[in-house]
Structure formats: C-alpha cells, structure tokens
C-alpha cells in the first residue's frame, strides 16, 4: 500500500494537495464484491416471496440497507481503492458483512411479532462492523497523506460520519430488547441516507476527494447489468415451470417474448444514456443516488415479470381443468361409472403434468363415491366431482408455489395491492 499511495502522491497540484490516480475501470475484486450483493438479493427473494404489501415493504427495507452499504464501499473504492494487503483484508471483511446480511436477511421481517427484535439486533451489529471498517479504511488513507493539509480534513469528516453511524447503531443494538421497541428500526434508514448525503456534500466542497475522473458511473452501470442478469435467471426459472407443466400455449410464448423485450428495453434505455457521467458534481451525485429507487424498481420488475408468467400459466391450467370438467360432465349425463372413469383418467393426466404425488393428492375415494351412486344428478355425485376439481386445482397451485388464502376477500385485496404496485413500477 505504501508504494501505491506514494506513487499516487507524486503528481501534485499544490504543495498541500495530492493527486490521486484516475480510475477508468473497475477492478476484478470490486466486481466480485458486486456478486455478493446480488447473491443477497437472490437469497432474500427465495426466502421472502413478494406477494402482498407487507412483504414488498419488507423487501424494499432490506434492499435499502443492503444497497446503501454497497454504495459506501463503492464510494471509497472509486477514490482510494488500491491493491494492498490491508485493502484485501478489508475487502475480505466486507465479503463477510455481505454474507452475514444474507444469513440474517432470511429472518428479516420488522413487522413480525415475537423474536423480530433478535434479527434487528443482529443487523445492527453487522452495520456497526461495516461502519467501523470504513472508519479504518479512511483512517489508513489519512495516515499516508497526513502531510497534505487540504485532504486530511475531509477524510477526518468521513471518519467522523461513519463513527457516528456506528455509535448510533450500537445504541439501537441495545434498544432492540423487546417487540415494543422494534419500530426504532426506521432510524436505520435515516442513518444510511444521511451517511450518503454527508459523503457527497464533503466531496462537493473539497474537490481533492471528489468523484471527478472516477469510475463511479461505471460501477453503478455494472451493478445494473448484474441485476438484469439476475432477472434473466429468475425468468428462466419461470420458463422451467412452463416446460414441466407441458402447456406451452401461444399466450405463454407471447408472455416470454414480452418479458425478454422488457429486459432488453430496460437495457437499451439505461446504457444508451449513461455513457458519460453528468459534468456537474451535484448532478453526478444525484445520478448516483437515484440508482437506489431505480435498482429497487428494477428488482421488483424482474420478480414481478417472472411471477406474472408463472401466475398466467397456472391460470391456463386451472381454466383447462374447469373446461374439461364441464365437458366430461356433459358427456356422462346418465352413467356415474362413465363419469368416474373419465374423471379418473383426466385426474391422472393433470397430476402427472404438474408433477404431483398421486398418493398425496388422492382422488380415488371421490371417484368411488361417484361410481357407486345411483343418480348422476344427486348431491353425492356433484359434491364428489367438485372435490376432484378442488384437488386438481390445489395440486396445480402448489406446483407453481401459489398460496390460496383462506379469506377470499382478503386475498382479492392483497392481489389488487400487488397489481397496483407492479403497474406503478413498470
């Protein structure tokens, strides 16, 4: 590190102002750090499906903590990152922080009663470690440039900001001792926003630590590209359900094409306009900050597109079940035995197409009740036939991992909320 920083200080504008090296592209270790960020999102999405307003708010809350932690590491790397033993150890700790976020994130749900405060305490400790590490990194830079007066002050302010953030998080670590104090987690979001604002304000006032001629714009673009790639992975998983469901209809193919066009359109709209960072420092900082809502919306868009394809395919199979049930019923007006056999054959076909266990979704009892009934129009036959349909629909929804709510009105309200959010995001 001494050699690299000494080389960086050779070119001087003034006797008390060092010139740090220009960074035009990201290093491999920085891209590796971005992968840890996306792995967190994948892990959190897998454990916390986004299916109602509460889960969306929880997802955005965790994403905010994760994204602003990533941002602070990037803001250091693009200005002062060097290839040294200290920086590699620091990066290893940052990897550990991201990994711990992934572990703790599986239980992140601030609205959950009971032991929610335990998870909040763990997250507070992870944030403390992250902020202390940033203090050490900025401190190491100040140690090597301490003879340059115009840069020690902004570096000291950076250290003070993150030290204050660590102290506040430590205070909340002891605050999260019961569910009654669980609402204090809102202050987290105030802290992470103030930290980012402080760094940008300091860099605007002291141009020696500004983001001019850094690769901040590239780092934001690379994360966008990685998030798009993760969205493609999520989309292909939905396609796997389509293949397993053996129902490649024209509407499903059209939805897949539409999803690909959405991803490609986002790619073109973003990267065709971001070749160069805004020349004005304030615009440059604002451009970096607006990536937070953009990335959050992008993640929700990718997940929503995948879920919509899955939901649409499930509805097609359910519609096929209902139509076929109606056809079988019309074709067997006088024979309960024929009705039982046709329903049995159709049930076997559906259960096989959705890879359902015939033992778990057993319709033999209902078919037996139908075959032994004397009157095909009796309540016994109608009830048993309807139960067969319910079993097939339930197996289909379970195959696509769709939960059916107990309260239909509540279910409708939740789905309407989700639809509204998804439409706004798109």
Short mmCIF file of C-alpha atoms in Angstrom, two decimals:
data_model
loop_
_atom_site.label_atom_id
_atom_site.label_comp_id
_atom_site.label_asym_id
_atom_site.label_seq_id
_atom_site.Cartn_x
_atom_site.Cartn_y
_atom_site.Cartn_z
CA UNK A 1 0.00 0.00 0.00
CA UNK A 2 2.86 2.38 0.79
CA UNK A 3 4.24 2.06 -2.71
CA UNK A 4 0.92 2.60 -4.41
CA UNK A 5 -0.06 5.61 -2.31
CA UNK A 6 3.37 7.14 -2.59
CA UNK A 7 3.14 6.86 -6.37
CA UNK A 8 -0.29 8.45 -6.23
CA UNK A 9 1.12 11.47 -4.39
CA UNK A 10 3.91 12.22 -6.85
CA UNK A 11 1.72 14.36 -9.09
CA UNK A 12 0.78 17.39 -7.03
CA UNK A 13 -1.32 20.38 -7.91
CA UNK A 14 -0.15 22.32 -4.86
CA UNK A 15 2.22 21.66 -2.04
CA UNK A 16 -0.59 20.59 0.23
CA UNK A 17 -2.85 18.85 -2.30
CA UNK A 18 -2.14 15.31 -3.57
CA UNK A 19 -3.45 13.99 -6.86
CA UNK A 20 -4.91 10.52 -6.56
CA UNK A 21 -4.70 8.14 -9.52
CA UNK A 22 -7.51 8.22 -12.08
CA UNK A 23 -9.67 5.10 -12.19
CA UNK A 24 -11.28 4.36 -15.52
CA UNK A 25 -12.45 0.79 -14.92
CA UNK A 26 -13.40 -1.42 -12.01
CA UNK A 27 -11.01 -3.99 -10.60
CA UNK A 28 -11.93 -7.66 -10.54
CA UNK A 29 -12.19 -7.72 -6.74
CA UNK A 30 -14.72 -4.88 -6.89
CA UNK A 31 -16.86 -6.82 -9.36
CA UNK A 32 -16.55 -9.83 -7.09
CA UNK A 33 -18.00 -7.70 -4.29
CA UNK A 34 -20.96 -6.79 -6.52
CA UNK A 35 -21.72 -10.50 -6.91
CA UNK A 36 -22.07 -10.80 -3.13
CA UNK A 37 -24.65 -8.01 -3.28
CA UNK A 38 -26.74 -9.78 -5.92
CA UNK A 39 -26.40 -13.12 -4.11
CA UNK A 40 -28.00 -11.41 -1.10
CA UNK A 41 -30.96 -10.35 -3.20
CA UNK A 42 -31.41 -13.85 -4.59
CA UNK A 43 -31.28 -15.41 -1.13
CA UNK A 44 -33.72 -12.88 0.33
CA UNK A 45 -36.18 -13.22 -2.56
CA UNK A 46 -36.14 -17.02 -2.30
CA UNK A 47 -36.96 -16.98 1.41
CA UNK A 48 -39.34 -13.98 1.29
CA UNK A 49 -41.70 -14.25 -1.70
CA UNK A 50 -43.19 -10.89 -2.68
CA UNK A 51 -46.94 -11.49 -2.58
CA UNK A 52 -48.53 -8.63 -0.61
CA UNK A 53 -47.97 -5.05 0.54
CA UNK A 54 -46.19 -6.05 3.74
CA UNK A 55 -43.66 -8.28 2.01
CA UNK A 56 -42.98 -5.57 -0.58
CA UNK A 57 -42.24 -3.03 2.15
CA UNK A 58 -40.04 -5.55 3.97
CA UNK A 59 -38.18 -6.29 0.73
CA UNK A 60 -37.57 -2.62 -0.02
CA UNK A 61 -36.43 -2.05 3.57
CA UNK A 62 -33.82 -4.79 3.44
CA UNK A 63 -32.79 -3.73 -0.06
CA UNK A 64 -32.19 -0.17 1.21
CA UNK A 65 -29.82 -1.35 3.96
CA UNK A 66 -28.01 -3.60 1.53
CA UNK A 67 -27.77 -1.04 -1.28
CA UNK A 68 -26.50 1.87 0.81
CA UNK A 69 -23.91 -0.40 2.46
CA UNK A 70 -22.77 -1.37 -1.03
CA UNK A 71 -22.73 2.31 -2.04
CA UNK A 72 -20.44 3.36 0.81
CA UNK A 73 -17.92 0.65 -0.09
CA UNK A 74 -18.05 1.75 -3.73
CA UNK A 75 -17.59 5.43 -2.81
CA UNK A 76 -14.36 4.51 -1.07
CA UNK A 77 -13.11 2.15 -3.76
CA UNK A 78 -13.56 4.52 -6.69
CA UNK A 79 -11.44 7.20 -4.99
CA UNK A 80 -8.94 5.47 -2.70
CA UNK A 81 -9.05 1.77 -3.51
CA UNK A 82 -5.60 0.23 -4.07
CA UNK A 83 -4.25 -3.28 -4.33
CA UNK A 84 -2.56 -3.81 -0.96
CA UNK A 85 -2.56 -6.33 1.84
CA UNK A 86 -4.63 -4.07 4.08
CA UNK A 87 -7.23 -3.44 1.38
CA UNK A 88 -7.52 -7.14 0.58
CA UNK A 89 -8.12 -7.93 4.25
CA UNK A 90 -10.67 -5.10 4.39
CA UNK A 91 -12.40 -6.45 1.30
CA UNK A 92 -12.49 -9.90 2.88
CA UNK A 93 -14.30 -8.42 5.87
CA UNK A 94 -16.73 -6.66 3.52
CA UNK A 95 -17.41 -10.05 1.92
CA UNK A 96 -18.13 -11.39 5.39
CA UNK A 97 -20.50 -8.49 6.06
CA UNK A 98 -22.44 -9.23 2.89
CA UNK A 99 -22.55 -12.94 3.72
CA UNK A 100 -23.86 -12.15 7.20
CA UNK A 101 -26.51 -9.90 5.66
CA UNK A 102 -27.64 -12.89 3.60
CA UNK A 103 -27.86 -15.11 6.68
CA UNK A 104 -29.67 -12.57 8.85
CA UNK A 105 -31.86 -11.47 5.95
CA UNK A 106 -33.63 -14.83 5.87
CA UNK A 107 -35.34 -13.81 9.13
CA UNK A 108 -35.77 -10.12 8.36
CA UNK A 109 -39.36 -9.06 8.95
CA UNK A 110 -39.72 -5.98 11.19
CA UNK A 111 -43.48 -6.41 11.44
CA UNK A 112 -43.20 -9.95 12.80
CA UNK A 113 -44.19 -10.40 16.41
CA UNK A 114 -42.18 -12.43 18.86
CA UNK A 115 -38.45 -12.59 18.10
CA UNK A 116 -38.24 -9.92 15.42
CA UNK A 117 -36.03 -7.83 17.68
CA UNK A 118 -33.37 -10.57 17.68
CA UNK A 119 -32.89 -10.16 13.93
CA UNK A 120 -32.83 -6.36 14.31
CA UNK A 121 -30.07 -6.63 16.92
CA UNK A 122 -28.05 -8.86 14.61
CA UNK A 123 -28.45 -6.43 11.71
CA UNK A 124 -27.39 -3.57 13.97
CA UNK A 125 -24.19 -5.42 14.84
CA UNK A 126 -23.45 -6.11 11.16
CA UNK A 127 -23.92 -2.42 10.36
CA UNK A 128 -21.61 -1.48 13.23
CA UNK A 129 -18.87 -3.73 11.85
CA UNK A 130 -19.32 -2.29 8.38
CA UNK A 131 -19.05 1.32 9.62
CA UNK A 132 -16.01 0.62 11.82
CA UNK A 133 -14.27 -0.97 8.85
CA UNK A 134 -14.96 2.13 6.73
CA UNK A 135 -13.52 4.30 9.51
CA UNK A 136 -10.37 2.16 9.44
CA UNK A 137 -10.10 2.40 5.65
CA UNK A 138 -10.45 6.18 5.56
CA UNK A 139 -8.08 6.36 8.51
CA UNK A 140 -5.46 4.37 6.62
CA UNK A 141 -5.67 6.82 3.71
CA UNK A 142 -5.35 9.79 6.07
CA UNK A 143 -2.30 8.16 7.66
CA UNK A 144 -0.48 8.10 4.32
CA UNK A 145 -1.47 11.64 3.28
CA UNK A 146 -1.29 13.32 6.68
CA UNK A 147 1.28 15.85 5.47
CA UNK A 148 -1.27 17.23 2.96
CA UNK A 149 -3.48 19.60 4.91
CA UNK A 150 -6.22 20.02 2.29
CA UNK A 151 -7.16 16.35 2.34
CA UNK A 152 -6.86 15.41 6.00
CA UNK A 153 -9.91 17.48 6.92
CA UNK A 154 -12.39 15.83 4.52
CA UNK A 155 -11.01 12.40 5.40
CA UNK A 156 -11.47 13.17 9.09
CA UNK A 157 -15.06 14.20 8.40
CA UNK A 158 -15.65 10.90 6.57
CA UNK A 159 -14.31 9.04 9.59
CA UNK A 160 -16.47 11.07 11.97
CA UNK A 161 -19.61 10.39 9.91
CA UNK A 162 -19.14 6.62 9.94
CA UNK A 163 -18.01 6.59 13.56
CA UNK A 164 -21.22 8.44 14.49
CA UNK A 165 -23.23 5.94 12.44
CA UNK A 166 -21.57 3.06 14.28
CA UNK A 167 -22.30 4.65 17.65
CA UNK A 168 -25.97 5.19 16.76
CA UNK A 169 -26.27 1.59 15.55
CA UNK A 170 -24.67 0.45 18.80
CA UNK A 171 -27.29 2.40 20.71
CA UNK A 172 -30.05 0.71 18.74
CA UNK A 173 -28.42 -2.65 19.33
CA UNK A 174 -29.32 -2.20 22.99
CA UNK A 175 -32.66 -0.62 22.08
CA UNK A 176 -33.94 -3.75 20.31
CA UNK A 177 -34.64 -5.67 23.50
CA UNK A 178 -38.36 -6.27 23.01
CA UNK A 179 -41.06 -6.06 20.38
CA UNK A 180 -42.25 -2.76 21.87
CA UNK A 181 -39.02 -1.06 20.75
CA UNK A 182 -38.96 -2.76 17.35
CA UNK A 183 -40.26 0.31 15.50
CA UNK A 184 -36.93 2.04 16.14
CA UNK A 185 -35.53 0.28 13.05
CA UNK A 186 -36.87 3.19 10.97
CA UNK A 187 -33.91 5.24 12.21
CA UNK A 188 -31.64 2.85 10.25
CA UNK A 189 -32.91 4.32 7.00
CA UNK A 190 -32.35 7.85 8.24
CA UNK A 191 -28.75 6.94 9.14
CA UNK A 192 -27.85 5.35 5.82
CA UNK A 193 -29.31 8.25 3.83
CA UNK A 194 -27.54 10.86 5.99
CA UNK A 195 -24.24 8.99 5.61
CA UNK A 196 -24.53 9.04 1.83
CA UNK A 197 -25.53 12.70 1.79
CA UNK A 198 -22.62 13.60 4.06
CA UNK A 199 -20.09 11.86 1.80
CA UNK A 200 -21.43 13.61 -1.30
CA UNK A 201 -21.54 17.04 0.40
CA UNK A 202 -17.95 16.68 1.61
CA UNK A 203 -16.77 15.58 -1.82
CA UNK A 204 -18.52 18.59 -3.38
CA UNK A 205 -16.87 21.06 -1.03
CA UNK A 206 -13.38 19.54 -1.05
CA UNK A 207 -12.56 18.76 -4.67
CA UNK A 208 -9.50 16.75 -3.63
CA UNK A 209 -11.86 13.92 -2.60
CA UNK A 210 -14.41 14.47 -5.37
CA UNK A 211 -15.68 11.79 -7.74
CA UNK A 212 -14.39 13.55 -10.83
CA UNK A 213 -12.46 11.19 -13.12
CA UNK A 214 -13.52 8.15 -11.10
CA UNK A 215 -15.40 5.08 -12.30
CA UNK A 216 -18.47 5.68 -10.09
CA UNK A 217 -20.68 5.84 -13.15
CA UNK A 218 -19.26 2.53 -14.37
CA UNK A 219 -19.80 0.82 -11.00
CA UNK A 220 -23.48 1.86 -10.98
CA UNK A 221 -23.85 0.61 -14.54
CA UNK A 222 -22.17 -2.70 -13.77
CA UNK A 223 -24.50 -3.32 -10.83
CA UNK A 224 -27.43 -2.53 -13.11
CA UNK A 225 -26.14 -5.07 -15.59
CA UNK A 226 -25.70 -7.70 -12.88
CA UNK A 227 -29.26 -7.09 -11.59
CA UNK A 228 -30.57 -7.50 -15.14
CA UNK A 229 -28.62 -10.76 -15.39
CA UNK A 230 -30.16 -11.96 -12.14
CA UNK A 231 -33.58 -11.06 -13.56
CA UNK A 232 -32.87 -13.24 -16.57
CA UNK A 233 -32.04 -16.14 -14.24
CA UNK A 234 -35.34 -15.63 -12.40
CA UNK A 235 -37.14 -15.53 -15.74
CA UNK A 236 -35.58 -18.80 -16.91
CA UNK A 237 -36.74 -20.46 -13.69
CA UNK A 238 -40.28 -19.48 -14.58
CA UNK A 239 -39.75 -20.94 -18.03
CA UNK A 240 -38.74 -24.22 -16.41
CA UNK A 241 -42.18 -24.37 -14.81
CA UNK A 242 -43.72 -23.89 -18.23
CA UNK A 243 -41.78 -26.80 -19.68
CA UNK A 244 -42.55 -29.06 -16.71
CA UNK A 245 -46.19 -28.09 -16.88
CA UNK A 246 -46.26 -29.24 -20.52
CA UNK A 247 -48.58 -26.38 -21.50
CA UNK A 248 -46.62 -24.26 -23.98
CA UNK A 249 -49.58 -22.32 -25.33
CA UNK A 250 -49.37 -19.36 -27.66
CA UNK A 251 -50.19 -16.91 -24.88
CA UNK A 252 -47.35 -18.23 -22.72
CA UNK A 253 -44.89 -17.94 -25.60
CA UNK A 254 -46.10 -14.38 -26.16
CA UNK A 255 -45.52 -13.59 -22.49
CA UNK A 256 -41.97 -14.93 -22.63
CA UNK A 257 -41.24 -12.81 -25.68
CA UNK A 258 -42.74 -9.79 -23.91
CA UNK A 259 -40.60 -10.42 -20.82
CA UNK A 260 -37.43 -10.60 -22.91
CA UNK A 261 -38.42 -7.38 -24.69
CA UNK A 262 -38.97 -5.68 -21.32
CA UNK A 263 -35.48 -6.66 -20.12
CA UNK A 264 -33.88 -5.66 -23.41
CA UNK A 265 -35.75 -2.34 -23.47
CA UNK A 266 -34.56 -1.51 -19.95
CA UNK A 267 -31.02 -2.36 -21.02
CA UNK A 268 -31.16 -0.07 -24.05
CA UNK A 269 -32.92 2.79 -22.27
CA UNK A 270 -30.31 2.76 -19.50
CA UNK A 271 -26.99 2.05 -21.21
CA UNK A 272 -27.69 4.18 -24.29
CA UNK A 273 -27.98 7.21 -21.99
CA UNK A 274 -25.18 6.61 -19.46
CA UNK A 275 -22.00 6.54 -21.49
CA UNK A 276 -20.67 9.61 -19.66
CA UNK A 277 -21.33 10.92 -16.13
CA UNK A 278 -23.02 14.32 -15.72
CA UNK A 279 -20.38 17.11 -15.73
CA UNK A 280 -21.91 18.96 -12.78
CA UNK A 281 -20.85 17.43 -9.39
CA UNK A 282 -24.34 17.87 -7.91
CA UNK A 283 -25.92 16.15 -10.91
CA UNK A 284 -23.28 13.43 -10.71
CA UNK A 285 -24.08 12.77 -7.04
CA UNK A 286 -27.82 12.89 -7.69
CA UNK A 287 -27.37 10.47 -10.57
CA UNK A 288 -25.64 8.00 -8.24
CA UNK A 289 -28.32 8.34 -5.56
CA UNK A 290 -31.28 7.87 -7.91
CA UNK A 291 -29.86 4.46 -8.72
CA UNK A 292 -31.36 3.30 -5.43
CA UNK A 293 -35.02 3.69 -6.45
CA UNK A 294 -34.09 2.62 -9.96
CA UNK A 295 -32.41 -0.60 -8.80
CA UNK A 296 -35.25 -1.31 -6.34
CA UNK A 297 -37.82 -0.85 -9.10
CA UNK A 298 -35.71 -2.96 -11.45
CA UNK A 299 -35.54 -5.86 -9.00
CA UNK A 300 -39.29 -5.70 -8.40
CA UNK A 301 -39.91 -5.50 -12.15
CA UNK A 302 -37.83 -8.63 -12.80
CA UNK A 303 -39.52 -10.52 -9.98
CA UNK A 304 -42.97 -9.29 -11.00
CA UNK A 305 -42.44 -10.32 -14.62
CA UNK A 306 -41.43 -13.81 -13.51
CA UNK A 307 -44.36 -14.14 -11.13
CA UNK A 308 -46.81 -12.90 -13.75
CA UNK A 309 -45.67 -15.55 -16.23
CA UNK A 310 -45.97 -18.23 -13.57
CA UNK A 311 -49.41 -16.99 -12.48
CA UNK A 312 -50.68 -16.78 -16.04
CA UNK A 313 -49.60 -20.34 -16.81
CA UNK A 314 -51.23 -21.60 -13.62
CA UNK A 315 -54.48 -19.88 -14.60
CA UNK A 316 -54.39 -21.55 -18.02
CA UNK A 317 -54.10 -24.99 -16.45
CA UNK A 318 -56.88 -24.20 -13.94
CA UNK A 319 -59.06 -22.97 -16.81
CA UNK A 320 -58.29 -26.20 -18.69
CA UNK A 321 -59.36 -28.22 -15.63
CA UNK A 322 -62.67 -26.38 -15.32
CA UNK A 323 -63.45 -26.61 -19.03
CA UNK A 324 -62.58 -30.31 -19.19
CA UNK A 325 -64.65 -30.98 -16.07
CA UNK A 326 -67.63 -29.31 -17.72
CA UNK A 327 -67.11 -31.35 -20.91
CA UNK A 328 -66.85 -34.64 -19.01
CA UNK A 329 -69.97 -33.83 -17.03
CA UNK A 330 -71.94 -33.09 -20.21
CA UNK A 331 -70.73 -36.30 -21.88
CA UNK A 332 -71.84 -38.51 -18.99
CA UNK A 333 -75.42 -37.45 -18.25
CA UNK A 334 -76.77 -40.88 -17.22
CA UNK A 335 -73.79 -43.04 -16.21
CA UNK A 336 -71.98 -42.47 -12.93
CA UNK A 337 -69.49 -45.23 -13.84
CA UNK A 338 -68.52 -43.46 -17.07
CA UNK A 339 -68.25 -40.17 -15.22
CA UNK A 340 -65.98 -41.77 -12.61
CA UNK A 341 -63.69 -43.33 -15.23
CA UNK A 342 -63.35 -40.18 -17.30
CA UNK A 343 -62.67 -38.05 -14.23
CA UNK A 344 -60.09 -40.61 -13.08
CA UNK A 345 -58.29 -40.58 -16.42
CA UNK A 346 -58.33 -36.80 -16.55
CA UNK A 347 -57.08 -36.53 -12.94
CA UNK A 348 -54.15 -38.82 -13.71
CA UNK A 349 -53.24 -36.66 -16.70
CA UNK A 350 -53.33 -33.40 -14.72
CA UNK A 351 -51.45 -34.75 -11.69
CA UNK A 352 -48.73 -36.09 -14.00
CA UNK A 353 -48.43 -32.78 -15.87
CA UNK A 354 -47.88 -30.81 -12.64
CA UNK A 355 -45.59 -33.47 -11.16
CA UNK A 356 -47.95 -34.08 -8.22
CA UNK A 357 -47.77 -37.09 -5.91
CA UNK A 358 -50.88 -39.24 -6.65
CA UNK A 359 -50.75 -40.57 -3.10
CA UNK A 360 -50.85 -37.09 -1.55
CA UNK A 361 -53.48 -35.85 -3.98
CA UNK A 362 -55.61 -38.97 -3.89
CA UNK A 363 -58.98 -38.72 -5.64
CA UNK A 364 -59.80 -42.46 -5.53
CA UNK A 365 -62.29 -42.04 -2.67
CA UNK A 366 -64.25 -39.35 -4.51
CA UNK A 367 -64.28 -41.42 -7.71
CA UNK A 368 -65.56 -44.43 -5.77
CA UNK A 369 -68.41 -42.35 -4.31
CA UNK A 370 -69.35 -41.28 -7.84
CA UNK A 371 -69.25 -44.79 -9.34
CA UNK A 372 -71.45 -46.30 -6.59
CA UNK A 373 -74.06 -43.57 -6.72
CA UNK A 374 -77.35 -44.46 -8.40
CA UNK A 375 -78.38 -40.99 -9.53
CA UNK A 376 -75.78 -38.97 -11.55
CA UNK A 377 -77.56 -35.76 -10.59
CA UNK A 378 -77.55 -36.47 -6.87
CA UNK A 379 -75.82 -34.21 -4.36
CA UNK A 380 -73.37 -37.01 -3.55
CA UNK A 381 -72.10 -37.13 -7.16
CA UNK A 382 -71.97 -33.36 -7.52
CA UNK A 383 -70.05 -32.92 -4.26
CA UNK A 384 -67.58 -35.72 -5.04
CA UNK A 385 -66.94 -34.43 -8.59
CA UNK A 386 -66.39 -30.94 -7.27
CA UNK A 387 -63.91 -32.26 -4.69
CA UNK A 388 -61.93 -33.88 -7.52
CA UNK A 389 -61.70 -30.49 -9.21
CA UNK A 390 -60.57 -28.87 -5.95
CA UNK A 391 -57.81 -31.46 -5.54
CA UNK A 392 -56.57 -30.88 -9.10
CA UNK A 393 -56.61 -27.09 -8.72
CA UNK A 394 -54.81 -27.35 -5.39
CA UNK A 395 -52.11 -29.58 -6.91
CA UNK A 396 -51.66 -27.09 -9.76
CA UNK A 397 -51.29 -24.10 -7.44
CA UNK A 398 -48.84 -26.00 -5.23
CA UNK A 399 -46.77 -26.87 -8.30
CA UNK A 400 -46.44 -23.18 -9.15
CA UNK A 401 -45.90 -22.30 -5.45
CA UNK A 402 -49.04 -20.20 -5.26
CA UNK A 403 -50.74 -19.95 -1.88
CA UNK A 404 -54.54 -19.82 -1.77
CA UNK A 405 -55.80 -17.59 1.05
CA UNK A 406 -58.49 -18.69 3.49
CA UNK A 407 -60.36 -15.38 3.21
CA UNK A 408 -61.30 -14.71 -0.44
CA UNK A 409 -61.96 -11.01 0.20
CA UNK A 410 -58.59 -10.55 1.89
CA UNK A 411 -56.94 -12.45 -0.95
CA UNK A 412 -58.56 -10.19 -3.53
CA UNK A 413 -57.47 -7.07 -1.66
CA UNK A 414 -53.88 -8.31 -1.40
CA UNK A 415 -53.70 -9.18 -5.07
CA UNK A 416 -55.12 -5.81 -6.06
CA UNK A 417 -52.44 -4.11 -3.98
CA UNK A 418 -49.72 -6.17 -5.63
CA UNK A 419 -51.11 -5.42 -9.10
CA UNK A 420 -51.16 -1.68 -8.36
CA UNK A 421 -47.54 -1.75 -7.13
CA UNK A 422 -46.35 -3.78 -10.11
CA UNK A 423 -48.12 -1.46 -12.59
CA UNK A 424 -46.57 1.61 -10.93
CA UNK A 425 -43.11 0.02 -11.03
CA UNK A 426 -43.45 -0.91 -14.73
#
